[in-house]
Each structure stands twice: as structure tokens, then as C-alpha cells.
């Protein structure tokens, strides 16, 4: 009887431990930034970036990383430096790998080159990166009309090259780092783009949804005539879902500080309550004053702003909304 009780208790402890382990598996709370590519995120601000990420209790930083034709970061020293800084502060790097060197190649040639690029990147960096994203909003580069829900909405020739790029790089990467998780992003309701990935057996793991307030009434869980976009993605493609870009359209360009904060707060409640996503990343950490003259619509998405005459960052309303929501809902300190 004692032996039976011991076995029973041991089994119960194992089950409880497994349950706790699964429950503590870290939700990816994150934000977007550009420490390798944009002036407002230059190296002099790296420590400040990390300080704000820690204050927000974010565990993941999504950053764009341009690659050369060999599949390695164009600035390897800077890439390694930012990886080291993030890892030493218990923040998981989530690099968005921007592939290059494909001009003039057909789809077969693109696949072959990208396969080699994926292997090269995986051999050098893959063992220290649990997640990567390959490309960014590739669907927007090949859509020509419509809302992206059917084949005719896309340029077939461009699509074949994009699919070859993604499939080639991921196949190469996973041939040397099979455990790495790969995200591919898409915007709005471009479901047929995901269908093309499925038809061509692209071996990715995470759908990275990009959603802004101009993409439909309500939010991503209740988008005008398209309903719950997250449910559609899960039902049709059966992948983990992260929201890897999210914000009020044009940020605070028109002084919409309250609207930006309200949109995030209300949307987060329904998104998290839906229990359909495993990661959420707001776009982005800093306003980009440097690009404001040439791209006003892109310059004010930050949750932090800084005037040209001040060295101090100002927290927008949305910063506190995001911080308070994370503190109230998730233990974001575990990795």
C-alpha cells in the first residue's frame, strides 16, 4: 500500500511538474526596434533600449538584420555585440533576416543560393538563436490587387521567387539547426500567401501576423467582414501564431496619443483572451525623428519619443498601457 501511495504521489508530482513547466513556458512579450539599421537606434542608444525593454519586462526583441550574399550579417561585429548585450540581460534576440544577392536569378537559382545562405547563417549563429524570422512582409512584395485571399491577387512569377527564397533559406538553416523555430510574417488578410507557403511545403513554424488599426473595424479578432483573423489562420494553417507587429495606424503622427493607447489596451484584452497567440510585439520602441522628413507616416510609431533638443526620452501613454498590461497578466521575466 505504501509503495502504491509512493508511486501515486510520484506520478502526481511528475504530472504537476509537467503542468507547471508548460504553464511557465514563456509567452513572447516583445517589441520591434532597429539597432543595426536606423539612426535613431544607433549604438549610443543600445543601453537605453535595453533599459526600457527591462522596465517593460519584455523578454524578446525583434530586430531587422540585413544579410550579405553569403548569408551572414552585413555587420557581423555589430550583430554579435547586440546579441551579447541582449543575452546578458536575459532578453531573447529575435532577428528578422533580410536576404540579399538574388537579383537576376530564376526561382531554381534563388532556392540554391538561399539554401547555402541558410546553412551559412545557421552554422555560425543558429545554435544561439531559438527563433528567427526570414524576410519581412514578403506578401506585400507580391500582391497586385484585391485583399490577398485568392491566387489572382498575387503576381505568380514574383511569388515563385519569393517562395524559392524562403523555402531555400529555411531548408538550409534547418539542415544544420533543426530545432530552430522560424517565423514568417504576413499582413492584414493575405491568407492566400499563407496558402502558397503551405502548397510549397515551406518548413516554417510560426505565423507572424502584422496588424494596424486601419485594417478593419474592431481588431484582429473581429475584423469587419473577415471576422476573427487569428482563428482563421489557426484553423487553416495550424501553426503557432505570434503578432509580430501591432499599432495604431501612423502612431502619433496626428497627435493621437490617447487613441493609440486606447487601441492597444482594448485590443490586447481581446487578443490575449482569445488564447490563440503565443507572442505579441508592438511596433516600435522609438519614434524615428531622422526619417520624419522623407517618411512622415513611418516616423511616429514609437512608444517613446525624444525631441531634437533633448537627450531624454518621453514615455507616451501607450508605453504605460503596455507595461501595466504585461505586469497584470504575465510573468514576463522567465525565458
GROMACS .gro file of C-alpha atoms in nm:
model
  335
    1UNK     CA    1   0.000   0.000   0.000
    2UNK     CA    2   0.286   0.234   0.092
    3UNK     CA    3   0.460   0.150  -0.235
    4UNK     CA    4   0.136   0.219  -0.424
    5UNK     CA    5   0.097   0.555  -0.248
    6UNK     CA    6   0.459   0.641  -0.322
    7UNK     CA    7   0.413   0.559  -0.689
    8UNK     CA    8   0.088   0.753  -0.698
    9UNK     CA    9   0.245   1.058  -0.532
   10UNK     CA   10   0.548   1.039  -0.759
   11UNK     CA   11   0.328   1.025  -1.068
   12UNK     CA   12   0.121   1.316  -0.937
   13UNK     CA   13   0.434   1.522  -0.878
   14UNK     CA   14   0.556   1.447  -1.229
   15UNK     CA   15   0.221   1.549  -1.375
   16UNK     CA   16   0.210   1.867  -1.168
   17UNK     CA   17   0.568   1.949  -1.263
   18UNK     CA   18   0.485   1.899  -1.629
   19UNK     CA   19   0.182   2.123  -1.591
   20UNK     CA   20   0.383   2.395  -1.419
   21UNK     CA   21   0.656   2.366  -1.679
   22UNK     CA   22   0.404   2.407  -1.958
   23UNK     CA   23   0.230   2.694  -1.782
   24UNK     CA   24   0.561   2.872  -1.731
   25UNK     CA   25   0.667   2.827  -2.091
   26UNK     CA   26   0.733   3.186  -2.168
   27UNK     CA   27   0.489   3.387  -2.373
   28UNK     CA   28   0.689   3.607  -2.608
   29UNK     CA   29   0.624   3.962  -2.495
   30UNK     CA   30   0.826   4.188  -2.720
   31UNK     CA   31   0.874   4.499  -2.925
   32UNK     CA   32   1.031   4.598  -3.256
   33UNK     CA   33   1.347   4.802  -3.291
   34UNK     CA   34   1.624   4.875  -3.539
   35UNK     CA   35   1.959   4.879  -3.352
   36UNK     CA   36   2.150   4.771  -3.664
   37UNK     CA   37   1.976   4.973  -3.933
   38UNK     CA   38   1.828   5.307  -3.821
   39UNK     CA   39   1.995   5.623  -3.693
   40UNK     CA   40   1.754   5.676  -3.403
   41UNK     CA   41   1.856   5.332  -3.273
   42UNK     CA   42   2.232   5.383  -3.316
   43UNK     CA   43   2.484   5.216  -3.089
   44UNK     CA   44   2.491   5.509  -2.848
   45UNK     CA   45   2.131   5.424  -2.756
   46UNK     CA   46   2.172   5.048  -2.712
   47UNK     CA   47   2.195   5.061  -2.333
   48UNK     CA   48   1.886   5.281  -2.321
   49UNK     CA   49   1.698   5.043  -2.546
   50UNK     CA   50   1.777   4.752  -2.316
   51UNK     CA   51   1.689   4.955  -2.008
   52UNK     CA   52   1.342   5.029  -2.149
   53UNK     CA   53   1.291   4.665  -2.250
   54UNK     CA   54   1.372   4.557  -1.896
   55UNK     CA   55   1.144   4.823  -1.747
   56UNK     CA   56   0.861   4.690  -1.963
   57UNK     CA   57   0.951   4.332  -1.863
   58UNK     CA   58   0.980   4.230  -2.228
   59UNK     CA   59   1.157   3.902  -2.291
   60UNK     CA   60   1.211   3.931  -2.668
   61UNK     CA   61   1.344   4.199  -2.908
   62UNK     CA   62   1.253   4.179  -3.278
   63UNK     CA   63   1.528   4.344  -3.484
   64UNK     CA   64   1.597   4.361  -3.857
   65UNK     CA   65   1.930   4.215  -3.971
   66UNK     CA   66   2.041   4.270  -4.333
   67UNK     CA   67   2.244   3.977  -4.469
   68UNK     CA   68   2.509   3.974  -4.739
   69UNK     CA   69   2.513   3.740  -5.039
   70UNK     CA   70   2.687   3.475  -4.827
   71UNK     CA   71   2.401   3.471  -4.576
   72UNK     CA   72   2.589   3.644  -4.293
   73UNK     CA   73   2.507   3.978  -4.130
   74UNK     CA   74   2.645   4.272  -4.324
   75UNK     CA   75   2.791   4.398  -3.999
   76UNK     CA   76   2.889   4.085  -3.810
   77UNK     CA   77   3.066   4.267  -3.527
   78UNK     CA   78   2.762   4.484  -3.454
   79UNK     CA   79   2.527   4.185  -3.479
   80UNK     CA   80   2.735   3.985  -3.233
   81UNK     CA   81   2.754   4.284  -2.999
   82UNK     CA   82   2.378   4.333  -2.986
   83UNK     CA   83   2.325   3.957  -2.938
   84UNK     CA   84   2.568   3.960  -2.646
   85UNK     CA   85   2.403   4.262  -2.486
   86UNK     CA   86   2.056   4.116  -2.515
   87UNK     CA   87   2.154   3.772  -2.390
   88UNK     CA   88   2.345   3.915  -2.095
   89UNK     CA   89   2.025   4.095  -1.994
   90UNK     CA   90   1.802   3.786  -2.031
   91UNK     CA   91   1.631   3.923  -2.342
   92UNK     CA   92   1.590   3.684  -2.634
   93UNK     CA   93   1.703   3.823  -2.970
   94UNK     CA   94   1.451   3.767  -3.249
   95UNK     CA   95   1.634   3.863  -3.570
   96UNK     CA   96   1.444   3.930  -3.891
   97UNK     CA   97   1.686   3.811  -4.159
   98UNK     CA   98   1.679   4.024  -4.473
   99UNK     CA   99   1.821   3.817  -4.758
  100UNK     CA  100   2.015   3.977  -5.046
  101UNK     CA  101   2.212   3.890  -5.360
  102UNK     CA  102   1.924   3.746  -5.561
  103UNK     CA  103   1.897   3.995  -5.846
  104UNK     CA  104   1.861   3.838  -6.191
  105UNK     CA  105   1.819   3.481  -6.066
  106UNK     CA  106   1.534   3.247  -6.156
  107UNK     CA  107   1.343   3.052  -5.892
  108UNK     CA  108   1.570   2.745  -5.904
  109UNK     CA  109   1.881   2.960  -5.872
  110UNK     CA  110   1.723   3.157  -5.588
  111UNK     CA  111   1.649   2.836  -5.399
  112UNK     CA  112   2.005   2.706  -5.441
  113UNK     CA  113   2.170   3.030  -5.330
  114UNK     CA  114   1.936   3.081  -5.036
  115UNK     CA  115   1.985   2.721  -4.925
  116UNK     CA  116   2.358   2.791  -4.898
  117UNK     CA  117   2.289   3.120  -4.722
  118UNK     CA  118   2.066   2.949  -4.467
  119UNK     CA  119   2.333   2.688  -4.396
  120UNK     CA  120   2.600   2.955  -4.352
  121UNK     CA  121   2.389   3.157  -4.112
  122UNK     CA  122   2.278   2.850  -3.919
  123UNK     CA  123   2.631   2.714  -3.877
  124UNK     CA  124   2.762   3.041  -3.738
  125UNK     CA  125   2.469   3.173  -3.533
  126UNK     CA  126   2.187   2.919  -3.522
  127UNK     CA  127   2.287   2.736  -3.205
  128UNK     CA  128   2.242   3.054  -3.000
  129UNK     CA  129   1.913   3.167  -3.154
  130UNK     CA  130   1.589   2.989  -3.059
  131UNK     CA  131   1.386   3.196  -3.308
  132UNK     CA  132   1.443   3.379  -3.635
  133UNK     CA  133   1.220   3.534  -3.896
  134UNK     CA  134   1.311   3.510  -4.264
  135UNK     CA  135   1.212   3.814  -4.469
  136UNK     CA  136   0.955   4.071  -4.367
  137UNK     CA  137   0.607   4.110  -4.514
  138UNK     CA  138   0.703   3.924  -4.830
  139UNK     CA  139   0.332   3.907  -4.911
  140UNK     CA  140   0.327   4.284  -4.968
  141UNK     CA  141   0.603   4.249  -5.228
  142UNK     CA  142   0.400   4.018  -5.450
  143UNK     CA  143   0.037   4.128  -5.407
  144UNK     CA  144  -0.102   4.318  -5.706
  145UNK     CA  145  -0.475   4.357  -5.633
  146UNK     CA  146  -0.760   4.255  -5.409
  147UNK     CA  147  -0.733   4.169  -5.042
  148UNK     CA  148  -0.493   3.876  -5.070
  149UNK     CA  149  -0.745   3.596  -5.025
  150UNK     CA  150  -0.717   3.437  -5.371
  151UNK     CA  151  -0.449   3.341  -5.623
  152UNK     CA  152  -0.530   3.619  -5.870
  153UNK     CA  153  -0.438   3.878  -5.607
  154UNK     CA  154  -0.070   3.788  -5.643
  155UNK     CA  155   0.195   3.810  -5.915
  156UNK     CA  156   0.270   3.443  -5.988
  157UNK     CA  157   0.625   3.498  -6.116
  158UNK     CA  158   0.728   3.714  -5.823
  159UNK     CA  159   0.558   3.471  -5.588
  160UNK     CA  160   0.760   3.177  -5.722
  161UNK     CA  161   1.084   3.360  -5.649
  162UNK     CA  162   0.974   3.465  -5.302
  163UNK     CA  163   0.868   3.109  -5.219
  164UNK     CA  164   1.202   2.981  -5.351
  165UNK     CA  165   1.386   3.233  -5.133
  166UNK     CA  166   1.202   3.143  -4.815
  167UNK     CA  167   1.199   2.768  -4.875
  168UNK     CA  168   1.566   2.762  -4.975
  169UNK     CA  169   1.689   2.962  -4.677
  170UNK     CA  170   1.478   2.772  -4.425
  171UNK     CA  171   1.573   2.432  -4.568
  172UNK     CA  172   1.940   2.526  -4.548
  173UNK     CA  173   1.905   2.668  -4.198
  174UNK     CA  174   1.718   2.368  -4.060
  175UNK     CA  175   1.958   2.122  -4.224
  176UNK     CA  176   2.222   2.239  -3.976
  177UNK     CA  177   1.997   2.367  -3.693
  178UNK     CA  178   1.682   2.152  -3.699
  179UNK     CA  179   1.549   2.282  -3.365
  180UNK     CA  180   1.542   2.650  -3.455
  181UNK     CA  181   1.191   2.796  -3.485
  182UNK     CA  182   1.122   3.006  -3.794
  183UNK     CA  183   0.859   3.276  -3.825
  184UNK     CA  184   0.719   3.415  -4.150
  185UNK     CA  185   0.518   3.735  -4.137
  186UNK     CA  186   0.209   3.841  -4.328
  187UNK     CA  187  -0.021   4.143  -4.326
  188UNK     CA  188  -0.394   4.201  -4.298
  189UNK     CA  189  -0.592   3.909  -4.451
  190UNK     CA  190  -0.344   3.792  -4.713
  191UNK     CA  191  -0.447   3.432  -4.649
  192UNK     CA  192  -0.359   3.309  -4.995
  193UNK     CA  193   0.004   3.396  -4.931
  194UNK     CA  194  -0.003   3.150  -4.641
  195UNK     CA  195  -0.178   2.904  -4.872
  196UNK     CA  196   0.112   2.931  -5.119
  197UNK     CA  197   0.358   2.859  -4.839
  198UNK     CA  198   0.151   2.552  -4.748
  199UNK     CA  199   0.124   2.428  -5.108
  200UNK     CA  200   0.501   2.452  -5.149
  201UNK     CA  201   0.581   2.282  -4.818
  202UNK     CA  202   0.774   2.575  -4.675
  203UNK     CA  203   0.901   2.442  -4.343
  204UNK     CA  204   0.827   2.725  -4.102
  205UNK     CA  205   0.683   2.714  -3.751
  206UNK     CA  206   0.524   3.048  -3.661
  207UNK     CA  207   0.283   3.278  -3.843
  208UNK     CA  208   0.379   3.637  -3.761
  209UNK     CA  209   0.064   3.848  -3.803
  210UNK     CA  210   0.103   4.219  -3.875
  211UNK     CA  211  -0.196   4.429  -3.782
  212UNK     CA  212  -0.266   4.802  -3.766
  213UNK     CA  213  -0.581   4.989  -3.675
  214UNK     CA  214  -0.665   5.076  -4.037
  215UNK     CA  215  -0.704   4.707  -4.130
  216UNK     CA  216  -1.066   4.667  -4.031
  217UNK     CA  217  -1.329   4.756  -3.778
  218UNK     CA  218  -1.278   4.622  -3.429
  219UNK     CA  219  -0.944   4.445  -3.408
  220UNK     CA  220  -0.770   4.132  -3.538
  221UNK     CA  221  -1.022   3.914  -3.352
  222UNK     CA  222  -1.318   4.090  -3.516
  223UNK     CA  223  -1.214   4.243  -3.848
  224UNK     CA  224  -1.511   4.378  -4.044
  225UNK     CA  225  -1.629   4.113  -4.293
  226UNK     CA  226  -1.334   3.882  -4.218
  227UNK     CA  227  -1.422   3.804  -3.858
  228UNK     CA  228  -1.157   3.653  -3.631
  229UNK     CA  229  -0.835   3.657  -3.835
  230UNK     CA  230  -0.646   3.465  -3.568
  231UNK     CA  231  -0.898   3.181  -3.571
  232UNK     CA  232  -0.890   3.164  -3.950
  233UNK     CA  233  -0.512   3.139  -3.951
  234UNK     CA  234  -0.511   2.871  -3.682
  235UNK     CA  235  -0.787   2.663  -3.838
  236UNK     CA  236  -0.645   2.675  -4.191
  237UNK     CA  237  -0.272   2.653  -4.128
  238UNK     CA  238  -0.228   2.502  -3.780
  239UNK     CA  239   0.083   2.699  -3.687
  240UNK     CA  240   0.175   2.883  -3.371
  241UNK     CA  241   0.068   3.245  -3.402
  242UNK     CA  242   0.261   3.550  -3.288
  243UNK     CA  243   0.154   3.906  -3.356
  244UNK     CA  244   0.490   4.047  -3.458
  245UNK     CA  245   0.378   4.399  -3.550
  246UNK     CA  246   0.086   4.586  -3.400
  247UNK     CA  247  -0.004   4.952  -3.351
  248UNK     CA  248  -0.244   5.234  -3.414
  249UNK     CA  249  -0.214   5.340  -3.780
  250UNK     CA  250   0.057   5.608  -3.820
  251UNK     CA  251   0.117   5.604  -3.445
  252UNK     CA  252   0.102   5.953  -3.300
  253UNK     CA  253   0.165   6.139  -3.625
  254UNK     CA  254  -0.150   6.345  -3.574
  255UNK     CA  255  -0.112   6.377  -3.200
  256UNK     CA  256  -0.330   6.073  -3.135
  257UNK     CA  257  -0.165   5.973  -2.807
  258UNK     CA  258  -0.489   5.874  -2.635
  259UNK     CA  259  -0.624   5.692  -2.940
  260UNK     CA  260  -0.301   5.494  -2.975
  261UNK     CA  261  -0.306   5.394  -2.609
  262UNK     CA  262  -0.677   5.308  -2.609
  263UNK     CA  263  -0.644   5.097  -2.924
  264UNK     CA  264  -0.360   4.893  -2.778
  265UNK     CA  265  -0.528   4.847  -2.441
  266UNK     CA  266  -0.864   4.736  -2.578
  267UNK     CA  267  -0.707   4.513  -2.844
  268UNK     CA  268  -0.471   4.341  -2.603
  269UNK     CA  269  -0.761   4.236  -2.382
  270UNK     CA  270  -0.945   4.060  -2.665
  271UNK     CA  271  -0.630   3.917  -2.824
  272UNK     CA  272  -0.498   3.759  -2.505
  273UNK     CA  273  -0.847   3.645  -2.401
  274UNK     CA  274  -0.878   3.462  -2.734
  275UNK     CA  275  -0.597   3.226  -2.624
  276UNK     CA  276  -0.480   3.199  -2.984
  277UNK     CA  277  -0.143   3.374  -2.978
  278UNK     CA  278   0.189   3.287  -2.817
  279UNK     CA  279   0.367   3.615  -2.874
  280UNK     CA  280   0.289   3.985  -2.904
  281UNK     CA  281   0.520   4.260  -3.035
  282UNK     CA  282   0.423   4.623  -3.059
  283UNK     CA  283   0.579   4.830  -3.338
  284UNK     CA  284   0.802   5.004  -3.224
  285UNK     CA  285   1.025   5.121  -2.936
  286UNK     CA  286   1.140   5.467  -3.051
  287UNK     CA  287   0.998   5.734  -3.276
  288UNK     CA  288   1.230   5.789  -3.572
  289UNK     CA  289   1.294   6.162  -3.599
  290UNK     CA  290   1.569   6.108  -3.854
  291UNK     CA  291   1.328   5.976  -4.117
  292UNK     CA  292   1.044   6.217  -4.043
  293UNK     CA  293   1.110   6.440  -4.345
  294UNK     CA  294   1.108   6.164  -4.603
  295UNK     CA  295   0.859   5.929  -4.438
  296UNK     CA  296   0.624   6.108  -4.201
  297UNK     CA  297   0.382   5.817  -4.185
  298UNK     CA  298   0.656   5.586  -4.051
  299UNK     CA  299   0.823   5.820  -3.804
  300UNK     CA  300   0.584   5.823  -3.508
  301UNK     CA  301   0.510   5.462  -3.422
  302UNK     CA  302   0.735   5.460  -3.117
  303UNK     CA  303   0.610   5.418  -2.765
  304UNK     CA  304   0.889   5.657  -2.668
  305UNK     CA  305   0.962   5.995  -2.821
  306UNK     CA  306   1.250   6.240  -2.799
  307UNK     CA  307   1.276   6.595  -2.927
  308UNK     CA  308   1.583   6.708  -3.118
  309UNK     CA  309   1.675   6.943  -2.834
  310UNK     CA  310   1.653   6.687  -2.554
  311UNK     CA  311   1.858   6.385  -2.456
  312UNK     CA  312   1.571   6.235  -2.258
  313UNK     CA  313   1.303   6.004  -2.391
  314UNK     CA  314   0.941   6.074  -2.310
  315UNK     CA  315   0.706   5.785  -2.241
  316UNK     CA  316   0.388   5.809  -2.444
  317UNK     CA  317   0.057   5.700  -2.294
  318UNK     CA  318   0.085   5.371  -2.480
  319UNK     CA  319   0.411   5.285  -2.300
  320UNK     CA  320   0.235   5.274  -1.965
  321UNK     CA  321  -0.063   5.084  -2.107
  322UNK     CA  322   0.169   4.814  -2.242
  323UNK     CA  323   0.375   4.797  -1.924
  324UNK     CA  324   0.073   4.775  -1.697
  325UNK     CA  325  -0.093   4.510  -1.909
  326UNK     CA  326   0.215   4.288  -1.902
  327UNK     CA  327   0.257   4.332  -1.527
  328UNK     CA  328  -0.109   4.245  -1.469
  329UNK     CA  329  -0.125   3.941  -1.695
  330UNK     CA  330   0.202   3.757  -1.741
  331UNK     CA  331   0.521   3.676  -1.558
  332UNK     CA  332   0.742   3.800  -1.837
  333UNK     CA  333   1.070   3.753  -1.655
  334UNK     CA  334   1.117   3.385  -1.740
  335UNK     CA  335   1.284   3.290  -2.069
   0.00000   0.00000   0.00000
